[in-house]
């Protein structure tokens, strides 16, 4: 029978072997958080810190893929806290893509799909959804809404990446040309093949014309492997596409009848009405999430201006472009309804 002291040493050694990978992944998570913090600060001055949380522990997954010309060797999924200079913090899951030396290459936030309805409802820019009242108590951004969630949908895999580029039909096969990469074959795995339907509708009578998209996809494996599109976030033909710049803008919105444009930065709101009163730039007090899940911005100078952004599929009434968000501007008893796009370089709300 082994000596008790020897058994204790063996158990201690086994526990050390178990703890080493966890400690290594925690250190990787901290490195990724520092890398991501630097990236997000370049996008918006409102970002203060990104902190890796210890629970749930980060998960490391081996991945054989390429993003553009860079080889991806692993993906680390971690729970983190995004802190703003003005406004409440957000807790969400982040994905950090690593090279063979475990150095961070890409860092992005995963949208919270587990409590989102599937598919999200569709509204058209000219037909407003029911307008929520502005006297409902608000919740800090990131706090769970009190209303019951819609039907659950499967979360994106840890290896999913956010892509922007041009999609076209080449010989009855889809091809994606990323904004910063080489052409890839594309398989449509979006719910009800939403991507294929949008391409067909937006390019009818415009054969050969590409469609700009924002989507979440995963790299396929094997000979001639490409990208599998998992979720479509935006689709348009009449747009600047890859040349579009968000800079420090967190949201852009637009609508028709009359034509108007909205820009939301970390500090202010810009509202421009074509042929109407002069454009307005108003400071705001930061985003708030209402009980129904709507994100609301109000003017810091008073409640006369309110911006309501809802994650509801929206189709522009003139161009037919598809957006993941609908937006309403409420000002002095008047409501403007349109579609909105979120800065793809910032965490999904």
Short mmCIF file of C-alpha atoms in Angstrom, two decimals:
data_model
loop_
_atom_site.label_atom_id
_atom_site.label_comp_id
_atom_site.label_asym_id
_atom_site.label_seq_id
_atom_site.Cartn_x
_atom_site.Cartn_y
_atom_site.Cartn_z
CA UNK A 1 0.00 0.00 0.00
CA UNK A 2 1.48 3.41 -0.96
CA UNK A 3 2.67 5.62 1.84
CA UNK A 4 0.11 8.38 2.73
CA UNK A 5 2.71 11.11 2.19
CA UNK A 6 3.42 9.78 -1.31
CA UNK A 7 -0.29 9.78 -2.13
CA UNK A 8 -0.58 13.39 -0.99
CA UNK A 9 2.31 14.37 -3.27
CA UNK A 10 0.69 12.56 -6.24
CA UNK A 11 -2.67 14.26 -5.62
CA UNK A 12 -0.99 17.64 -5.33
CA UNK A 13 0.82 17.04 -8.62
CA UNK A 14 -2.44 16.06 -10.37
CA UNK A 15 -4.20 19.14 -9.03
CA UNK A 16 -1.33 21.28 -10.32
CA UNK A 17 -1.68 19.73 -13.78
CA UNK A 18 -5.39 20.55 -13.76
CA UNK A 19 -4.82 24.11 -12.57
CA UNK A 20 -2.09 24.95 -15.09
CA UNK A 21 -4.34 25.02 -18.20
CA UNK A 22 -6.97 27.08 -16.36
CA UNK A 23 -4.33 29.55 -15.17
CA UNK A 24 -2.90 29.77 -18.68
CA UNK A 25 -6.33 30.49 -20.16
CA UNK A 26 -6.97 33.16 -17.52
CA UNK A 27 -3.70 34.85 -18.47
CA UNK A 28 -4.65 34.60 -22.15
CA UNK A 29 -8.02 36.19 -21.34
CA UNK A 30 -6.27 39.12 -19.64
CA UNK A 31 -3.96 39.57 -22.64
CA UNK A 32 -6.94 39.46 -25.00
CA UNK A 33 -8.87 41.97 -22.89
CA UNK A 34 -5.94 44.40 -23.01
CA UNK A 35 -5.66 43.90 -26.78
CA UNK A 36 -9.41 44.41 -27.25
CA UNK A 37 -9.43 47.49 -25.03
CA UNK A 38 -6.82 49.15 -27.25
CA UNK A 39 -8.84 48.28 -30.37
CA UNK A 40 -12.16 49.55 -29.02
CA UNK A 41 -10.63 52.79 -27.71
CA UNK A 42 -9.58 53.57 -31.28
CA UNK A 43 -13.21 53.22 -32.34
CA UNK A 44 -14.84 55.31 -29.64
CA UNK A 45 -13.55 57.68 -26.93
CA UNK A 46 -16.47 56.56 -24.75
CA UNK A 47 -14.75 53.22 -24.04
CA UNK A 48 -12.86 53.17 -20.73
CA UNK A 49 -11.86 49.57 -20.01
CA UNK A 50 -12.43 45.95 -20.99
CA UNK A 51 -11.95 43.54 -18.11
CA UNK A 52 -11.84 39.75 -18.32
CA UNK A 53 -14.06 38.10 -15.70
CA UNK A 54 -12.95 34.94 -13.90
CA UNK A 55 -16.38 33.28 -14.02
CA UNK A 56 -17.39 31.53 -16.11
CA UNK A 57 -13.81 30.49 -16.86
CA UNK A 58 -12.53 31.25 -20.37
CA UNK A 59 -12.72 28.42 -22.91
CA UNK A 60 -9.96 27.77 -25.43
CA UNK A 61 -10.85 26.04 -28.69
CA UNK A 62 -8.44 24.94 -31.39
CA UNK A 63 -9.37 26.42 -34.78
CA UNK A 64 -7.78 25.91 -38.18
CA UNK A 65 -8.92 28.89 -40.25
CA UNK A 66 -7.79 32.06 -41.97
CA UNK A 67 -9.09 35.61 -41.67
CA UNK A 68 -7.89 37.34 -44.80
CA UNK A 69 -4.20 36.44 -45.05
CA UNK A 70 -3.74 35.71 -41.33
CA UNK A 71 -3.84 32.15 -40.01
CA UNK A 72 -6.05 31.54 -36.97
CA UNK A 73 -4.89 28.76 -34.65
CA UNK A 74 -7.24 29.10 -31.66
CA UNK A 75 -10.30 30.95 -30.37
CA UNK A 76 -10.67 31.99 -26.74
CA UNK A 77 -14.21 32.72 -25.52
CA UNK A 78 -14.38 34.79 -22.35
CA UNK A 79 -16.87 36.68 -20.27
CA UNK A 80 -15.90 40.32 -19.92
CA UNK A 81 -17.06 43.70 -18.72
CA UNK A 82 -17.05 46.72 -21.02
CA UNK A 83 -16.84 49.96 -19.02
CA UNK A 84 -17.74 53.36 -20.48
CA UNK A 85 -16.46 56.74 -19.36
CA UNK A 86 -20.06 57.93 -19.10
CA UNK A 87 -22.76 55.34 -18.64
CA UNK A 88 -23.30 51.95 -17.05
CA UNK A 89 -21.01 48.99 -17.88
CA UNK A 90 -22.00 46.03 -20.05
CA UNK A 91 -21.18 42.38 -19.41
CA UNK A 92 -21.04 40.19 -22.51
CA UNK A 93 -19.08 37.38 -24.13
CA UNK A 94 -16.04 38.19 -26.22
CA UNK A 95 -14.10 36.06 -28.70
CA UNK A 96 -10.36 36.46 -29.12
CA UNK A 97 -8.78 34.84 -32.18
CA UNK A 98 -5.15 33.78 -31.69
CA UNK A 99 -2.23 32.81 -33.89
CA UNK A 100 0.02 29.78 -33.39
CA UNK A 101 2.05 31.65 -30.74
CA UNK A 102 -1.17 32.47 -28.84
CA UNK A 103 -0.95 36.15 -29.75
CA UNK A 104 -4.26 38.02 -30.17
CA UNK A 105 -5.16 38.88 -33.76
CA UNK A 106 -8.86 39.77 -33.62
CA UNK A 107 -11.19 40.62 -30.75
CA UNK A 108 -14.95 41.06 -30.96
CA UNK A 109 -18.13 40.74 -28.92
CA UNK A 110 -20.72 38.03 -29.46
CA UNK A 111 -24.33 39.23 -29.62
CA UNK A 112 -26.63 37.83 -26.96
CA UNK A 113 -28.57 35.46 -29.20
CA UNK A 114 -29.82 33.11 -26.51
CA UNK A 115 -32.71 35.42 -25.56
CA UNK A 116 -33.44 36.90 -28.97
CA UNK A 117 -36.45 35.82 -31.00
CA UNK A 118 -35.73 33.92 -34.19
CA UNK A 119 -36.18 35.27 -36.71
CA UNK A 120 -36.53 38.84 -35.52
CA UNK A 121 -39.74 40.55 -36.70
CA UNK A 122 -39.64 42.61 -39.89
CA UNK A 123 -40.87 46.18 -40.14
CA UNK A 124 -40.68 48.53 -43.08
CA UNK A 125 -39.26 52.01 -42.80
CA UNK A 126 -42.53 53.62 -43.82
CA UNK A 127 -44.75 51.59 -41.47
CA UNK A 128 -44.04 52.24 -37.81
CA UNK A 129 -44.27 49.54 -35.21
CA UNK A 130 -46.28 50.42 -32.08
CA UNK A 131 -44.56 53.39 -30.46
CA UNK A 132 -43.58 52.75 -26.83
CA UNK A 133 -44.27 55.52 -24.37
CA UNK A 134 -41.32 57.43 -22.97
CA UNK A 135 -42.59 57.52 -19.39
CA UNK A 136 -41.76 53.84 -18.80
CA UNK A 137 -38.98 53.44 -16.19
CA UNK A 138 -35.64 52.72 -17.81
CA UNK A 139 -33.05 50.11 -16.94
CA UNK A 140 -29.27 50.50 -17.19
CA UNK A 141 -27.86 49.10 -20.43
CA UNK A 142 -26.90 45.48 -19.90
CA UNK A 143 -29.53 44.73 -17.23
CA UNK A 144 -31.98 42.01 -18.24
CA UNK A 145 -35.36 43.29 -19.45
CA UNK A 146 -38.32 42.46 -17.29
CA UNK A 147 -40.51 41.31 -20.17
CA UNK A 148 -40.55 37.62 -21.10
CA UNK A 149 -37.97 36.70 -23.75
CA UNK A 150 -39.01 35.49 -27.18
CA UNK A 151 -38.34 31.99 -28.53
CA UNK A 152 -34.74 30.97 -27.84
CA UNK A 153 -32.26 30.54 -30.67
CA UNK A 154 -28.92 28.81 -30.74
CA UNK A 155 -25.92 31.02 -29.87
CA UNK A 156 -23.19 31.54 -32.41
CA UNK A 157 -20.19 29.19 -32.16
CA UNK A 158 -17.00 30.54 -30.61
CA UNK A 159 -15.31 30.44 -34.01
CA UNK A 160 -17.92 32.75 -35.61
CA UNK A 161 -16.49 35.95 -37.04
CA UNK A 162 -18.12 39.22 -38.02
CA UNK A 163 -17.67 39.90 -41.73
CA UNK A 164 -18.42 42.76 -44.10
CA UNK A 165 -18.15 42.46 -47.83
CA UNK A 166 -19.82 41.98 -51.20
CA UNK A 167 -21.91 38.93 -52.11
CA UNK A 168 -22.71 37.95 -55.67
CA UNK A 169 -24.14 34.96 -57.51
CA UNK A 170 -21.42 33.39 -59.65
CA UNK A 171 -22.72 30.51 -61.74
CA UNK A 172 -25.54 29.72 -59.28
CA UNK A 173 -23.06 29.69 -56.40
CA UNK A 174 -22.64 32.41 -53.80
CA UNK A 175 -19.32 34.19 -53.46
CA UNK A 176 -18.22 36.58 -50.71
CA UNK A 177 -15.55 39.21 -51.30
CA UNK A 178 -14.63 40.46 -47.79
CA UNK A 179 -13.82 44.14 -47.44
CA UNK A 180 -10.26 43.21 -46.49
CA UNK A 181 -9.66 39.84 -48.12
CA UNK A 182 -9.79 37.52 -51.11
CA UNK A 183 -12.97 35.96 -52.59
CA UNK A 184 -14.46 33.01 -50.70
CA UNK A 185 -17.20 30.55 -51.52
CA UNK A 186 -20.27 31.20 -49.37
CA UNK A 187 -22.87 28.77 -48.05
CA UNK A 188 -26.14 30.27 -46.84
CA UNK A 189 -27.05 28.80 -43.45
CA UNK A 190 -29.06 31.80 -42.27
CA UNK A 191 -32.59 31.11 -40.96
CA UNK A 192 -34.89 30.43 -43.93
CA UNK A 193 -31.94 31.33 -46.21
CA UNK A 194 -32.53 35.01 -45.55
CA UNK A 195 -29.29 36.00 -47.29
CA UNK A 196 -30.21 34.29 -50.57
CA UNK A 197 -33.67 35.84 -50.49
CA UNK A 198 -32.26 39.33 -49.91
CA UNK A 199 -29.78 38.92 -52.78
CA UNK A 200 -32.55 37.80 -55.13
CA UNK A 201 -34.84 40.67 -54.15
CA UNK A 202 -32.26 43.47 -54.14
CA UNK A 203 -30.52 42.53 -57.41
CA UNK A 204 -33.57 41.70 -59.54
CA UNK A 205 -33.01 43.38 -62.90
CA UNK A 206 -29.41 44.16 -61.90
CA UNK A 207 -27.73 40.92 -62.94
CA UNK A 208 -24.13 40.64 -61.83
CA UNK A 209 -24.39 43.48 -59.34
CA UNK A 210 -23.02 42.60 -55.88
CA UNK A 211 -24.86 43.10 -52.59
CA UNK A 212 -23.12 44.59 -49.57
CA UNK A 213 -23.62 42.54 -46.41
CA UNK A 214 -22.73 42.44 -42.75
CA UNK A 215 -23.00 38.96 -41.31
CA UNK A 216 -21.75 36.46 -38.78
CA UNK A 217 -20.14 33.40 -40.33
CA UNK A 218 -17.89 30.46 -39.59
CA UNK A 219 -14.97 29.10 -41.56
CA UNK A 220 -15.59 25.73 -43.18
CA UNK A 221 -12.93 23.02 -43.36
CA UNK A 222 -11.78 20.80 -46.18
CA UNK A 223 -10.66 21.25 -49.77
CA UNK A 224 -12.06 24.44 -51.30
CA UNK A 225 -13.71 25.39 -48.00
CA UNK A 226 -15.20 28.85 -47.66
CA UNK A 227 -17.52 30.65 -45.25
CA UNK A 228 -20.88 29.53 -43.87
CA UNK A 229 -23.19 32.52 -43.32
CA UNK A 230 -24.99 32.04 -39.99
CA UNK A 231 -26.75 35.36 -39.39
CA UNK A 232 -27.43 38.28 -41.74
CA UNK A 233 -27.20 41.69 -40.09
CA UNK A 234 -27.40 44.02 -43.06
CA UNK A 235 -27.96 43.81 -46.82
CA UNK A 236 -27.95 46.66 -49.33
CA UNK A 237 -27.15 47.53 -52.93
CA UNK A 238 -27.54 51.31 -52.90
CA UNK A 239 -24.84 52.00 -50.30
CA UNK A 240 -21.20 52.98 -49.88
CA UNK A 241 -20.56 49.40 -48.78
CA UNK A 242 -16.97 48.72 -47.78
CA UNK A 243 -16.15 52.41 -48.19
CA UNK A 244 -18.62 53.38 -45.47
CA UNK A 245 -16.94 54.81 -42.38
CA UNK A 246 -18.51 54.92 -38.94
CA UNK A 247 -15.52 56.60 -37.26
CA UNK A 248 -16.78 57.59 -33.79
CA UNK A 249 -20.45 57.12 -34.62
CA UNK A 250 -22.14 54.33 -32.68
CA UNK A 251 -25.36 54.38 -34.72
CA UNK A 252 -26.56 55.76 -38.03
CA UNK A 253 -30.23 55.91 -38.94
CA UNK A 254 -32.26 57.00 -41.93
CA UNK A 255 -35.85 57.27 -43.07
CA UNK A 256 -38.16 58.64 -45.74
CA UNK A 257 -41.28 60.78 -46.16
CA UNK A 258 -39.57 63.17 -45.52
CA UNK A 259 -35.95 62.04 -45.89
CA UNK A 260 -33.92 62.31 -42.69
CA UNK A 261 -30.65 61.08 -41.20
CA UNK A 262 -29.58 60.33 -37.64
CA UNK A 263 -26.08 59.94 -36.18
CA UNK A 264 -25.39 58.92 -32.58
CA UNK A 265 -21.93 59.29 -31.05
CA UNK A 266 -20.80 58.72 -27.48
CA UNK A 267 -21.65 62.35 -26.69
CA UNK A 268 -24.34 63.72 -28.97
CA UNK A 269 -27.17 63.19 -31.44
CA UNK A 270 -27.19 64.62 -34.96
CA UNK A 271 -30.59 64.91 -36.63
CA UNK A 272 -30.84 66.21 -40.19
CA UNK A 273 -34.14 66.65 -42.06
CA UNK A 274 -33.95 67.14 -45.84
CA UNK A 275 -35.70 70.35 -46.82
CA UNK A 276 -36.78 71.00 -43.25
CA UNK A 277 -35.41 72.91 -40.29
CA UNK A 278 -31.62 73.22 -39.89
CA UNK A 279 -29.79 70.11 -38.69
CA UNK A 280 -29.54 69.75 -34.91
CA UNK A 281 -26.65 68.45 -32.82
CA UNK A 282 -27.75 67.74 -29.25
CA UNK A 283 -25.85 66.28 -26.27
CA UNK A 284 -27.37 63.15 -24.75
CA UNK A 285 -27.13 61.46 -21.37
CA UNK A 286 -26.07 58.01 -22.60
CA UNK A 287 -28.04 54.92 -23.63
CA UNK A 288 -30.70 53.30 -21.47
CA UNK A 289 -32.43 49.98 -22.04
CA UNK A 290 -36.16 49.99 -21.41
CA UNK A 291 -38.26 47.17 -20.03
CA UNK A 292 -39.24 46.11 -23.56
CA UNK A 293 -35.57 45.89 -24.64
CA UNK A 294 -35.63 49.13 -26.64
CA UNK A 295 -32.47 51.25 -26.39
CA UNK A 296 -33.31 54.89 -25.71
CA UNK A 297 -31.32 58.11 -25.96
CA UNK A 298 -32.74 61.40 -24.73
CA UNK A 299 -31.43 64.90 -25.13
CA UNK A 300 -29.50 66.15 -22.11
CA UNK A 301 -31.18 69.54 -22.58
CA UNK A 302 -34.66 68.14 -22.00
CA UNK A 303 -37.09 65.36 -22.94
CA UNK A 304 -38.18 67.02 -26.20
CA UNK A 305 -36.01 64.67 -28.29
CA UNK A 306 -35.98 60.89 -27.78
CA UNK A 307 -34.32 58.22 -29.94
CA UNK A 308 -35.74 54.68 -29.66
CA UNK A 309 -33.75 51.82 -31.24
CA UNK A 310 -35.22 48.33 -31.37
CA UNK A 311 -33.61 45.11 -32.59
CA UNK A 312 -36.28 44.48 -35.17
CA UNK A 313 -35.58 43.65 -38.80
CA UNK A 314 -36.22 46.79 -40.85
CA UNK A 315 -36.52 47.22 -44.62
CA UNK A 316 -35.97 50.70 -46.03
CA UNK A 317 -39.14 51.81 -47.82
CA UNK A 318 -37.25 53.23 -50.83
CA UNK A 319 -34.10 51.16 -51.39
CA UNK A 320 -35.31 47.84 -49.96
CA UNK A 321 -32.11 47.59 -47.89
CA UNK A 322 -32.29 45.29 -44.88
CA UNK A 323 -31.14 46.39 -41.43
CA UNK A 324 -31.02 44.57 -38.10
CA UNK A 325 -32.52 47.55 -36.22
CA UNK A 326 -35.47 49.90 -36.53
CA UNK A 327 -35.34 53.43 -35.11
CA UNK A 328 -37.81 56.11 -34.10
CA UNK A 329 -37.16 59.80 -33.49
CA UNK A 330 -39.73 61.45 -31.25
CA UNK A 331 -39.55 65.22 -31.21
CA UNK A 332 -42.13 67.82 -30.21
CA UNK A 333 -45.07 65.48 -30.70
CA UNK A 334 -43.83 64.16 -34.05
CA UNK A 335 -42.48 60.66 -34.77
CA UNK A 336 -40.08 59.74 -37.58
CA UNK A 337 -39.62 56.02 -38.29
CA UNK A 338 -36.76 54.39 -40.16
CA UNK A 339 -33.92 51.87 -40.07
CA UNK A 340 -30.62 51.89 -38.18
CA UNK A 341 -27.17 50.33 -38.43
CA UNK A 342 -24.80 49.77 -35.51
CA UNK A 343 -21.06 50.35 -35.71
CA UNK A 344 -19.75 46.86 -36.63
CA UNK A 345 -16.52 47.50 -34.76
CA UNK A 346 -18.28 47.93 -31.41
CA UNK A 347 -19.91 45.34 -29.12
CA UNK A 348 -23.44 44.40 -30.13
CA UNK A 349 -25.98 46.01 -27.79
#
